[in-house]
Coordinates of C-alpha atoms and ligand atoms in Angstrom, one line a residue:
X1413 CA 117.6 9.8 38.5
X1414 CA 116.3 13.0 37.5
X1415 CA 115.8 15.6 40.2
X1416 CA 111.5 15.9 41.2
X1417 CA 110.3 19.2 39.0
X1418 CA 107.4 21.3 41.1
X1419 CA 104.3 22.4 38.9
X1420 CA 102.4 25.1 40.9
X1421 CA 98.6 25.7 40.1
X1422 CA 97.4 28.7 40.7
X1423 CA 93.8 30.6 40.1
X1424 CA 92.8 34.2 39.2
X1425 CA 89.6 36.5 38.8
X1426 CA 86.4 34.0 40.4
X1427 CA 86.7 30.6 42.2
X1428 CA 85.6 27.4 40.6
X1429 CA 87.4 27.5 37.4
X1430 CA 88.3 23.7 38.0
X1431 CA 91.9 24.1 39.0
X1432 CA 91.6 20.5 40.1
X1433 CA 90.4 19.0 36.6
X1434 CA 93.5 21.2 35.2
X1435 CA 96.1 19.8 38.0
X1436 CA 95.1 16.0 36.9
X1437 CA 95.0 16.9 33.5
X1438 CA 98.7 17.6 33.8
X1439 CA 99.0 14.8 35.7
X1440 CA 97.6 12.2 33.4
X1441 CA 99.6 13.9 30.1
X1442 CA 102.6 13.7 32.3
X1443 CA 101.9 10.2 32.7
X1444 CA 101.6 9.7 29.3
X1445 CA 105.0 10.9 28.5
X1446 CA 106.2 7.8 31.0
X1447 CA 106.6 10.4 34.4
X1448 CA 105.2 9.5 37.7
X1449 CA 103.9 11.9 39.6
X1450 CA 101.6 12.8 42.5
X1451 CA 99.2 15.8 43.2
X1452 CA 98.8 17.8 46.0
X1453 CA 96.3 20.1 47.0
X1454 CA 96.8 23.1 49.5
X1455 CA 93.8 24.6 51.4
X1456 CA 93.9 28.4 52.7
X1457 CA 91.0 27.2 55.8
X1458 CA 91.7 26.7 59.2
X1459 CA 89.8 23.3 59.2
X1460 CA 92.1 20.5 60.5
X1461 CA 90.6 18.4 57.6
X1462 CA 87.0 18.9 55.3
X1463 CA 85.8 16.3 57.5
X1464 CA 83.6 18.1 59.5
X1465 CA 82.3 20.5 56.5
X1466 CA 78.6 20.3 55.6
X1467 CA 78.6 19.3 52.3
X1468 CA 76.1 22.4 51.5
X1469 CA 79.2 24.6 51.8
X1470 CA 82.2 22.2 50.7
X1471 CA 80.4 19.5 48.5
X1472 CA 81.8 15.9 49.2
X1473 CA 84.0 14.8 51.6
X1474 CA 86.9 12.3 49.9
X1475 CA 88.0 10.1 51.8
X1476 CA 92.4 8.8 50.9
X1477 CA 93.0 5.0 51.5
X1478 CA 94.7 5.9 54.7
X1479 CA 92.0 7.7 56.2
X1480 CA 92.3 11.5 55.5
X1481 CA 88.7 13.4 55.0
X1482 CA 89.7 15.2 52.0
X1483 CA 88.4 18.1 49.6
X1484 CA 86.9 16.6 46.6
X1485 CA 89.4 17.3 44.0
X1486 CA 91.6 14.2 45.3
X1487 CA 88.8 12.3 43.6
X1488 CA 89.7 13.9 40.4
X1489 CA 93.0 13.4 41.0
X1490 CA 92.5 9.7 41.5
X1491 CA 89.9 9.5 38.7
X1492 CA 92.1 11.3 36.0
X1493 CA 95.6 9.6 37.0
X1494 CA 94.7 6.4 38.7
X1495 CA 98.1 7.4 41.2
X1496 CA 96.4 6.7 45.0
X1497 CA 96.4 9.9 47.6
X1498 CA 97.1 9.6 50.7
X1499 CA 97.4 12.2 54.0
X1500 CA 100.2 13.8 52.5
X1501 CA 98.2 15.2 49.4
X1502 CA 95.2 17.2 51.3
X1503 CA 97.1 20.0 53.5
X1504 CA 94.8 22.8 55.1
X1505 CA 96.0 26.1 56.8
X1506 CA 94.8 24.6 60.2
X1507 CA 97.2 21.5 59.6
X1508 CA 99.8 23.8 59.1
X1509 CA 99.8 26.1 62.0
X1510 CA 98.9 22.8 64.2
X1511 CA 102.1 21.2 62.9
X1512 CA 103.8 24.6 64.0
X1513 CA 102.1 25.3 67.3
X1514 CA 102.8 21.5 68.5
X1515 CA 106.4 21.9 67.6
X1516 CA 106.4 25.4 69.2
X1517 CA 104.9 23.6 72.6
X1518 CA 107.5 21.2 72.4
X1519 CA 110.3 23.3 72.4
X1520 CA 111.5 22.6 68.9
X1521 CA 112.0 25.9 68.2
X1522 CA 114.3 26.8 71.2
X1523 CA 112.3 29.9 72.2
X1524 CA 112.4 31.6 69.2
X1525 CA 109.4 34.1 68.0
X1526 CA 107.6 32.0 66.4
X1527 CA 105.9 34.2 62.3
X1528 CA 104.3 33.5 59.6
X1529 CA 107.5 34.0 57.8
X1530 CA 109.7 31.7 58.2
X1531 CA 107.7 29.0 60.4
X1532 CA 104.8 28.9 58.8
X1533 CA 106.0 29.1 55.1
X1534 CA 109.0 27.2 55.9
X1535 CA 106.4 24.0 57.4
X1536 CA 104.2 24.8 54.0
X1537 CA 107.1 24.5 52.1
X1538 CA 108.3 21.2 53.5
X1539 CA 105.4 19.6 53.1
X1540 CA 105.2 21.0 49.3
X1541 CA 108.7 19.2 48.2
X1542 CA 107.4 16.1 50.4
X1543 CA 110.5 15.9 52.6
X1544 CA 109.1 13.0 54.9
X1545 CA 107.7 11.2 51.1
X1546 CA 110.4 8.3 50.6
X1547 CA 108.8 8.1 47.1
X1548 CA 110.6 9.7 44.2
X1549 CA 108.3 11.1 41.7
X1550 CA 109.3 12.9 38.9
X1551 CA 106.8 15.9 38.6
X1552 CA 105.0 17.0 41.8
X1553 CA 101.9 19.1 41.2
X1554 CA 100.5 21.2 43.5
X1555 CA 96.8 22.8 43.6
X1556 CA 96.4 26.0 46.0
X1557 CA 93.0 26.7 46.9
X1558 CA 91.2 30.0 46.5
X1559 CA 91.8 32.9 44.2
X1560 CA 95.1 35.2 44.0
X1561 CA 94.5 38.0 46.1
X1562 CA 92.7 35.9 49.3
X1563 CA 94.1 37.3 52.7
X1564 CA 94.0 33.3 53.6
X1565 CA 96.1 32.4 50.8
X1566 CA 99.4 34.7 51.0
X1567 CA 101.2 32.2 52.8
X1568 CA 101.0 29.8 50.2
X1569 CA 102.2 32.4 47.9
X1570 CA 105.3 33.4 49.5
X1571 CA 105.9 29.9 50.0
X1572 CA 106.0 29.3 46.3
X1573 CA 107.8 32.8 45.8
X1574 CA 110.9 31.1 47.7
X1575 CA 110.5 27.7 46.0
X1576 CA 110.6 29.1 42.9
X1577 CA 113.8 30.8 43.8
X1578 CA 115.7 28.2 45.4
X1579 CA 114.6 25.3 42.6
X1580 CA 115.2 27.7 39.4
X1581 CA 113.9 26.0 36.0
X1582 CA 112.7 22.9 38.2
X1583 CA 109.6 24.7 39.5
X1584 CA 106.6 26.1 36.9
X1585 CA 104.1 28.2 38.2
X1586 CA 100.8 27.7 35.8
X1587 CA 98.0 30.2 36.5
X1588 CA 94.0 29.4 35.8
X1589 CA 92.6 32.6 34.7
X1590 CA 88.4 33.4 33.6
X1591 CA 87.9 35.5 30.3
X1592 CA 84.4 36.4 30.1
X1593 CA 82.2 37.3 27.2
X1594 CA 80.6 40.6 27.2
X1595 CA 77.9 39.8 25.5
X1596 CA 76.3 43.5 24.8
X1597 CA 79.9 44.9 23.7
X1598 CA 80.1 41.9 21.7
X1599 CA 83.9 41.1 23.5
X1600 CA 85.7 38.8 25.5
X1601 CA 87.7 41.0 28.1
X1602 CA 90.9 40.0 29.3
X1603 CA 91.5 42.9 31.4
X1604 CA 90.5 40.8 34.9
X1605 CA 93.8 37.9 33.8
X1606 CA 96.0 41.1 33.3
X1607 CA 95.0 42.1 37.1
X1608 CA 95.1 38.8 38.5
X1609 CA 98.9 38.3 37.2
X1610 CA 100.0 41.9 37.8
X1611 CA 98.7 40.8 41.7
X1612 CA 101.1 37.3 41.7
X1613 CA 103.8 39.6 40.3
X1614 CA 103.4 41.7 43.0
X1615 CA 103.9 38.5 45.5
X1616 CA 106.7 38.4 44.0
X1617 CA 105.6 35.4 41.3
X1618 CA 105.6 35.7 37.6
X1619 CA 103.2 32.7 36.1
X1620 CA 105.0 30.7 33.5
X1621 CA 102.0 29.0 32.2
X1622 CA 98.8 30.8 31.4
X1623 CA 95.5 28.5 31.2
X1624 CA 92.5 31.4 30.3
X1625 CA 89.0 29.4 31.3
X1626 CA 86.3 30.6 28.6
X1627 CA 82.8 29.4 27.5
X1628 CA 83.5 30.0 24.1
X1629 CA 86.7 29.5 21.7
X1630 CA 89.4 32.4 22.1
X1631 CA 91.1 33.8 18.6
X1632 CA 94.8 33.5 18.8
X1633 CA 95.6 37.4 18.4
X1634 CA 93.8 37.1 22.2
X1635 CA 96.2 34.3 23.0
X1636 CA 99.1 36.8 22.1
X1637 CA 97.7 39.8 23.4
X1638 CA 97.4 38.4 27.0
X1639 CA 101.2 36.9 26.4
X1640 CA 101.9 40.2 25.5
X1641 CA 100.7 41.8 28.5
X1642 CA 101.6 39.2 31.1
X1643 CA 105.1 38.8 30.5
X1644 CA 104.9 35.1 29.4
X1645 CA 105.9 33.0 26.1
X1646 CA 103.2 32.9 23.4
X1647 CA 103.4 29.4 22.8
X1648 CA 103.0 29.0 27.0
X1649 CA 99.3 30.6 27.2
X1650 CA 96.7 28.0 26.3
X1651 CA 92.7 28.2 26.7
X1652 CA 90.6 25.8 28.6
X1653 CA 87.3 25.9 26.9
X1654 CA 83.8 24.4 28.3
X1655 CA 83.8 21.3 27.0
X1656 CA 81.1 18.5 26.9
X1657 CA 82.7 16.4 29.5
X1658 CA 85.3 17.3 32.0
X1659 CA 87.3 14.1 30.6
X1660 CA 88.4 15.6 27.5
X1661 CA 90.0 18.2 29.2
X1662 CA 93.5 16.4 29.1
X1663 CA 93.1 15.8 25.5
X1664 CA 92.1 19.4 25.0
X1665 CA 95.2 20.3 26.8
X1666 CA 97.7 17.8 24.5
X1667 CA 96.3 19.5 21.4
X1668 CA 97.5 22.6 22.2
X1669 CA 100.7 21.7 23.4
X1670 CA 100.3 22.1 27.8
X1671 CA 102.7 19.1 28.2
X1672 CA 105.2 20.3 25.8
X1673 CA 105.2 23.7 27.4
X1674 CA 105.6 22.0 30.9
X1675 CA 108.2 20.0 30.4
X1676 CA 109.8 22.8 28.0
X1677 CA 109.8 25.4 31.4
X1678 CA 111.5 22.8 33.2
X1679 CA 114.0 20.6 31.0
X1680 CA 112.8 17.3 30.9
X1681 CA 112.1 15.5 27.6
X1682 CA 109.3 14.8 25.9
X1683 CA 108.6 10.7 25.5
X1684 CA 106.6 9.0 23.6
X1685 CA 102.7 9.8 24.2
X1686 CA 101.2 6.6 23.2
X1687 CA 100.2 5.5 26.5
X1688 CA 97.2 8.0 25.8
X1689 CA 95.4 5.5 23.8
X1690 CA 93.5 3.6 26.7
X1691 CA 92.3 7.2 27.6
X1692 CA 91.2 7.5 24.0
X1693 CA 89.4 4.7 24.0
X1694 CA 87.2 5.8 26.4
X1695 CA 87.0 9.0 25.0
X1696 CA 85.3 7.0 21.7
X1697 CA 83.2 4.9 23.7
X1698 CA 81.8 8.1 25.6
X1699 CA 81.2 9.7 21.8
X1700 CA 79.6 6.4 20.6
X1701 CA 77.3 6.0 24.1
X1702 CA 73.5 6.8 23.0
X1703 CA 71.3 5.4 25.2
X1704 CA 70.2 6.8 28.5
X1705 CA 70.0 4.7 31.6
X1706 CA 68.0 7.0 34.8
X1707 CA 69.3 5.7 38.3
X1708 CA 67.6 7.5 41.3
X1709 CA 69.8 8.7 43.6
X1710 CA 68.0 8.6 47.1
X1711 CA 69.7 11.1 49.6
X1712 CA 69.4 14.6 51.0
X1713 CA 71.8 16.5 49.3
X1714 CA 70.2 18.1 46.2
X1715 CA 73.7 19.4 45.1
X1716 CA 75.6 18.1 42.0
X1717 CA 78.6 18.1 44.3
X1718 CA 77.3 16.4 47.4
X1719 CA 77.3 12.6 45.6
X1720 CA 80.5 13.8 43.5
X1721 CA 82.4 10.0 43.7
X1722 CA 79.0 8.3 42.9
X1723 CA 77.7 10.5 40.2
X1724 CA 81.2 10.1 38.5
X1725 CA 81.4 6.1 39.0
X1726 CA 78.2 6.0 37.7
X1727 CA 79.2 7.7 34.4
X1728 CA 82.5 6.2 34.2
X1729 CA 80.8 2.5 34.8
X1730 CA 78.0 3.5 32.4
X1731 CA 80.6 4.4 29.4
X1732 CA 82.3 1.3 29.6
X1733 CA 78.8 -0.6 29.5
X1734 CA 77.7 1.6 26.7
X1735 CA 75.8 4.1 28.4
X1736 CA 75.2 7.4 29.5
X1737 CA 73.5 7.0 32.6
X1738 CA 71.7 10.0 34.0
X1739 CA 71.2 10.2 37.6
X1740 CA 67.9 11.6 38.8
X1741 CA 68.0 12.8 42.6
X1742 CA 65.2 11.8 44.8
X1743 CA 64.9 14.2 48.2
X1744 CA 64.7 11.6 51.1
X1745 CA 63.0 13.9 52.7
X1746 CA 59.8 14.5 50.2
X1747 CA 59.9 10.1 50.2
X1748 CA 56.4 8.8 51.6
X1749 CA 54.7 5.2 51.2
X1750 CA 52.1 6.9 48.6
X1751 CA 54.3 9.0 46.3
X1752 CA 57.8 6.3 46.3
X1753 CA 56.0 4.4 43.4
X1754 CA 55.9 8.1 41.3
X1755 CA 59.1 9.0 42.4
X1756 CA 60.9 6.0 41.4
X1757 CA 58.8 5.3 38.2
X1758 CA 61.3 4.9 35.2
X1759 CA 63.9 4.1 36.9
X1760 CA 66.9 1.2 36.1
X1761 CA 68.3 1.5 39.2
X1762 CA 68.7 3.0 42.2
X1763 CA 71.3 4.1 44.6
X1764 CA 70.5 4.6 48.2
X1765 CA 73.0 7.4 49.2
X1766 CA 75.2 7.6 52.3
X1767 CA 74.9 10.1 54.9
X1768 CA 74.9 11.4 59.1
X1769 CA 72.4 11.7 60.9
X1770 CA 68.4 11.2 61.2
X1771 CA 67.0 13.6 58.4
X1772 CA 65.1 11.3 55.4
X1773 CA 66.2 8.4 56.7
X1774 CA 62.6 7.4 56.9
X1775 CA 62.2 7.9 52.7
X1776 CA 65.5 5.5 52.6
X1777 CA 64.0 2.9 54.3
X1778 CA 61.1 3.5 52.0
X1779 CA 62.6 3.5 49.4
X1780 CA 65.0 0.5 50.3
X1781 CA 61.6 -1.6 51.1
X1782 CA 60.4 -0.5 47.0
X1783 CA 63.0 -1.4 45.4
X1784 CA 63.6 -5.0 47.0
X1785 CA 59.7 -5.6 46.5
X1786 CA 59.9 -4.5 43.1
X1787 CA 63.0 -6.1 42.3
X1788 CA 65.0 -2.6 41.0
X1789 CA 68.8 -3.0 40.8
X1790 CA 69.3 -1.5 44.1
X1791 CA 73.3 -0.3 45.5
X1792 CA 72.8 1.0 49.3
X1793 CA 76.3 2.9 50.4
X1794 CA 77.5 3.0 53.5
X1795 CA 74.4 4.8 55.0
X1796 CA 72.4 3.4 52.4
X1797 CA 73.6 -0.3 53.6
X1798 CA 72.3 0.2 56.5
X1799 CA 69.1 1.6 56.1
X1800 CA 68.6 -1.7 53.6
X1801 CA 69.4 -3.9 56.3
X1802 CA 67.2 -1.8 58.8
X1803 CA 64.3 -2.1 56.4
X1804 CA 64.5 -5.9 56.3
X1805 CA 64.5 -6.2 60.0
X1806 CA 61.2 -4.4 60.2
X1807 CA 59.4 -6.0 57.0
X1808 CA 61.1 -9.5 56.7
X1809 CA 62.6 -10.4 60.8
X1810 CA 59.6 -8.3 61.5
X1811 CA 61.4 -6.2 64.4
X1812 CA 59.1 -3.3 63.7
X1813 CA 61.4 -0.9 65.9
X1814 CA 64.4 -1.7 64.5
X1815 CA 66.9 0.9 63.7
X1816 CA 70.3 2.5 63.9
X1817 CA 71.4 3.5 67.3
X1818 CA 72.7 6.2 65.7
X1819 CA 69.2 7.6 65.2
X1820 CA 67.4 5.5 67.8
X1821 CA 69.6 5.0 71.3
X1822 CA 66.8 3.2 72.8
X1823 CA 65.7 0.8 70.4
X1824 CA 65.4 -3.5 71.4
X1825 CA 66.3 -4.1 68.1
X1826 CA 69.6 -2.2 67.2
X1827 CA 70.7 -3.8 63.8
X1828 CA 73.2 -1.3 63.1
X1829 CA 75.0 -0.3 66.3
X1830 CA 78.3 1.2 67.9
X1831 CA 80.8 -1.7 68.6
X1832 CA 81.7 -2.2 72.2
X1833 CA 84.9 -0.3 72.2
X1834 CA 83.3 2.6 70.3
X1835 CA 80.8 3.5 72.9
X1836 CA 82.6 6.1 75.3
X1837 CA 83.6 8.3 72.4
X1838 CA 81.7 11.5 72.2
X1839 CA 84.2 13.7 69.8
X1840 CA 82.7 14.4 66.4
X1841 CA 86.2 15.0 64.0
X1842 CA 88.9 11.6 64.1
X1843 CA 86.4 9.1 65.8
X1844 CA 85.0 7.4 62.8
X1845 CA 86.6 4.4 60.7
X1846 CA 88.5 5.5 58.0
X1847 CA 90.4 4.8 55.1
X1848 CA 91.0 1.3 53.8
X1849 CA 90.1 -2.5 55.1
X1850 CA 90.5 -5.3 53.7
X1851 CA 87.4 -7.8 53.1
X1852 CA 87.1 -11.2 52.8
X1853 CA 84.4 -12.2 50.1
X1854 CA 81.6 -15.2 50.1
X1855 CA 82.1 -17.7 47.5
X1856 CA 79.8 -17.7 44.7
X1857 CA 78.2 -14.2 45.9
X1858 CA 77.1 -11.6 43.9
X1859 CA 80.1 -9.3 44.8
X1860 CA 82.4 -11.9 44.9
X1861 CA 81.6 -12.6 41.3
X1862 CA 81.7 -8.8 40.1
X1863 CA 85.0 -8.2 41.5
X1864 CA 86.4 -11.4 40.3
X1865 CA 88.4 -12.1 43.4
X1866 CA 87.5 -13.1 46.9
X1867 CA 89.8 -10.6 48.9
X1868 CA 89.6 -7.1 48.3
X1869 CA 90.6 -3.8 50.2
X1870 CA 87.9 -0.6 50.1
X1871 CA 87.5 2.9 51.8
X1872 CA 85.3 3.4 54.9
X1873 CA 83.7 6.6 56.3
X1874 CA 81.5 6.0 59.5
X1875 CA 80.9 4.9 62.6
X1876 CA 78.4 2.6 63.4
X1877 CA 78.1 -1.1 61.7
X1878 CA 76.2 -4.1 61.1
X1879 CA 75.2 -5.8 64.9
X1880 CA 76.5 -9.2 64.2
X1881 CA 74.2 -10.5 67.2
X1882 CA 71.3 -10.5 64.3
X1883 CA 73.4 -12.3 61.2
X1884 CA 72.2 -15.5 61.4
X1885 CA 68.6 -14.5 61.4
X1886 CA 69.2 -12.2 58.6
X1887 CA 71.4 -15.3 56.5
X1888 CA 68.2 -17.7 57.2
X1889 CA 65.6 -15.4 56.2
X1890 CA 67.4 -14.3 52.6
X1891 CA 69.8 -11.4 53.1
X1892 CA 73.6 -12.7 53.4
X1893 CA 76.4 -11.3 54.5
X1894 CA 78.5 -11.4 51.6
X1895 CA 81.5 -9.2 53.1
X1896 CA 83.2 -9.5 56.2
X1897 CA 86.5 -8.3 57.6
X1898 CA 88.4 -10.6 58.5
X1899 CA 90.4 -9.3 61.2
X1900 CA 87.3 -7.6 63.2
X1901 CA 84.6 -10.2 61.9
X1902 CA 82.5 -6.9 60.7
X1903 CA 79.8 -7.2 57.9
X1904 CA 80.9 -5.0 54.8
X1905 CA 78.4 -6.3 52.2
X1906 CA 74.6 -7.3 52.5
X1907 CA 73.3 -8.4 49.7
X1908 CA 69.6 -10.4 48.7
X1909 CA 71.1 -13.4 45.5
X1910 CA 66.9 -14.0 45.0
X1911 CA 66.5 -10.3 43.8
X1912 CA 68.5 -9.2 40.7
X1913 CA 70.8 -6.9 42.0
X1914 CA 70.2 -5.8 45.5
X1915 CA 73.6 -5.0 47.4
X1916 CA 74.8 -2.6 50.4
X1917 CA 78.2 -2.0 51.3
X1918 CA 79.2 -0.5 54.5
X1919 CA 82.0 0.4 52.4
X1920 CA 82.4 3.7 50.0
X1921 CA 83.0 2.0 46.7
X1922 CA 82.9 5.1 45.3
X1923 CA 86.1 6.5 46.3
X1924 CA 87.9 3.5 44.5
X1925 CA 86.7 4.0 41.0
X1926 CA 89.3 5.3 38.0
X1927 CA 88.5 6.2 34.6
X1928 CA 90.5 3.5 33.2
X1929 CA 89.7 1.3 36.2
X1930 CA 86.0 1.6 36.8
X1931 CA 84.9 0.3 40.1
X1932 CA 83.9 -3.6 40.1
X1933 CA 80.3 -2.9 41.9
X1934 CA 80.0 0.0 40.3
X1935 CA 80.4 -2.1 36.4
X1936 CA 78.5 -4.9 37.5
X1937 CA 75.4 -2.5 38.6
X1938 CA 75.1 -0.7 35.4
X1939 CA 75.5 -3.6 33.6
X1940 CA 72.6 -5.3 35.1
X1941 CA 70.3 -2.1 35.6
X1942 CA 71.1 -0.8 31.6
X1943 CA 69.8 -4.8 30.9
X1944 CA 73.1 -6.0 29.2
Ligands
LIG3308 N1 75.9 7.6 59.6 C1 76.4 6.3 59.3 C2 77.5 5.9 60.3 O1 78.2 6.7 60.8 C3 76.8 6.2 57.9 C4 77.9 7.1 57.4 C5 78.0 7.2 55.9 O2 77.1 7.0 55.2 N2 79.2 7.7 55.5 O3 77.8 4.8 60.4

């Protein structure tokens, strides 16, 4: 067996150049060419985890199968590869020097001074070439956060100055770059790329691989100048234009050659690139999708990045169902029993979004109560689920006080509650269920039916659940319990069979979803919102 080769991803000039959509680009063209590989991404915060990160300042929080709170660009690198992350691909400065310090408390390090370098770059480094990973893979990529230059990132930087060293041609260092457009000189300026590489050489790093970010096409006597200037081969600087959809990014990258370059640097050979052709085919069916489907998306985050996972299910799910859906996003907050009508009109679906916390939960509800009255394809998650099953117990058991505890402690009639063993925890990070449990379905149930199997396994993200001291009431009065676990005897899935599609899960479906695996739930709600 081959030896694992190291891809390093690296950014230059601004943040946000979608380093992530280029690491699983590699990934998935690597793939192609028969490799198997996993992605890693590298965070220069102290944060143990993005868990406790408001989503204003880190978009959403993605959560692995076993139960990491990672950055969002996991979900890309599921999405794009289909290859399932666990702890060991979200690493964060604070996990880092915690690893350290609790081996420093323990003695492990027999009294030594304890540095940046060699502790700290020596436990990044570790963790880069995935010494405790029994897996083999044949390409490991990994993402570092931030922007050449960062204070918070040298660590990283050294770390990958010394793996470069001691793994020779098996290590590639590719660097994401920005060349604007001056639009009153009438040029695109590559002078900030020249900058940002002259800083990694000074770390001691000379990129192999240059990717320049651009809004429009770049000329190839640019391509060469910047080869020119940078100290890398021509044929091993590429440009990543703004493209239409971030899927055709991997494709964009084939034309030009990124995988041959990669495997090129580091000696592997190139295989046969058919198994591109299911990603093609989506590729076509995204071209050929015309018509628009709008699905609110109820929640409080107006921030393309706060619903990531759902607004990315819901366009994968719609392409395969011939659609582009568009998804329109209702504030919570602004939600009142005069205006929901108006804010909802035109819409084939709705998604009631998950969340913490009290604020808008009232519009949910509303909302929640709308939509099964007006029979709407209606998907509640996670939060969502619950405030559908709150809004039942106040219009249908009529338990007009009923609520979460999490939002009312005193409330008779706490359908959605803290189970027994829960209740003494006070901690906000680590005290929620996480990650992945399995589910036993209903026969003949809606979700049983989408998913085509009666046992299935999905992520979860919170803390409180259905009371099951209220399930019968809710089963005899029209709202069934579709999903349980059945270890715990936990409710994962309401759902309403008389309405057309009217289904919470306490579960995040979302996080589940692949481009050439579109979620079940996800597939089945499109299909019946777009009317197929
Ligand atoms: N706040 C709810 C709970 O903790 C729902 C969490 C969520 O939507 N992710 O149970």
């Amino acid at each position: 067996m081959e030896q694992t080769r190291y891809i390093f991803v690296t950014g230059g000039v601004v943040s946000s150049l979608g380093k992530g959509i280029i690491s699983s680009s590699i990934g998935n063209l690597l793939q192609a060419h028969g490799y198997s590989i996993t992605i890693q991404k590298f965070d220069p915060y102290i944060n143990i985890d993005p868990g406790t990160l408001n989503p204003y300042e880190h978009g959403e929080c993605y959560v692995t199968v076993d139960g990491m709170e990672t950055d969002l660009d996991l979900g890309h690198y599921e999405r794009f590869t289909g290859i399932r992350t666990t702890k060991g691909n979200s690493i964060t400065t604070g996990r880092i020097y915690k690893a350290v310090i609790d081996k420093e408390r323990k003695g492990d390090y027999l009294g030594k001074t304890i540095q940046v370098v060699p502790h700290i770059t020596d436990e990044i480094k570790r963790r880069m070439r995935r010494d405790d990973d029994p897996v083999h893979y044949d390409f490991i990529i990994i993402e570092v956060g931030g922007t050449i230059g960062d204070i918070e990132s040298a660590p990283f930087m050294e770390a990958i100055r010394q793996l470069r060293w001691e793994l020779g041609e098996r290590a590639v260092c590719v660097h994401l770059t920005y060349v604007p457009y001056l639009k009153a000189a009438g040029e695109f300026k590559t002078k900030p790329t020249q900058h940002s590489v002259k800083e990694m050489q000074s770390m001691g790093i000379q990129p192999d691989v240059l990717i320049l970010r651009t809004e429009y096409h770049l000329e190839d006597n640019l391509l060469k100048k910047v080869a020119a200037f940078c100290n890398v081969d021509i044929d091993c600087v590429f440009q990543s234009e703004d493209l239409p959809s971030i899927y055709q990014v991997p494709t964009n990258m084939l034309r030009q050659g990124l995988d041959k370059a990669i495997l090129g640097k580091t000696g592997m050979p190139a295989r046969e690139i058919a198994r591109m052709s299911p990603w093609r085919t989506f590729l076509s069916k995204m071209e050929a999708a015309e018509r628009g489907i709008r699905i609110g998306l109820v929640g409080k985050y107006d921030l393309q990045d706060a619903y990531k996972s759902i607004r990315e299910s819901l366009f994968i799910a719609g392409i395969w169902n011939g659609v582009k859906v568009k998804p329109v996003f209702v504030s919570s907050e602004e939600i009142t029993e005069e205006n929901i009508g108006s804010k909802l009109e035109g819409m084939q679906g709705v998604i009631i979004c998950p969340g913490f916390g009290s604020r808008g939960i009232e519009g949910k509800i509303i909302a929640a109560k709308y939509c099964r009255t007006h029979d709407i394809p209606t998907f509640g998650i996670c939060l969502g689920m619950q405030m559908m099953v709150i809004e039942f117990a106040r219009d249908v058991l009529g338990y007009s006080d009923a609520n979460s505890r999490e939002m009312d402690a005193a409330t008779a009639h706490g359908v959605i509650d803290l189970m027994e063993d829960q209740k003494n925890v006070t901690q906000m990070g680590g005290t929620m269920r996480l990650g992945a449990y399995d589910c036993h379905l209903k026969e003949g149930s809606r979700t049983a039916a989408a998913y085509g199997t009666q046992d299935i396994s999905e992520r979860h993200r919170h803390r409180y659940e259905f009371n099951n001291a209220f399930r019968t009431e809710y089963e005899a009065a029209g709202m069934v319990c579709a999903g349980v676990n059945p270890e715990s005897g936990l409710v994962e899935i309401v759902e309403i069979p008389s309405n057309r599609w009217y289904v919470g899960t306490q579960f995040h479906p979302e996080y589940s979803g692949t481009v050439l695996k579109p979620h079940p739930l996800f597939m089945d709600f499109i299909r019946t919102a777009s009317g197929e």
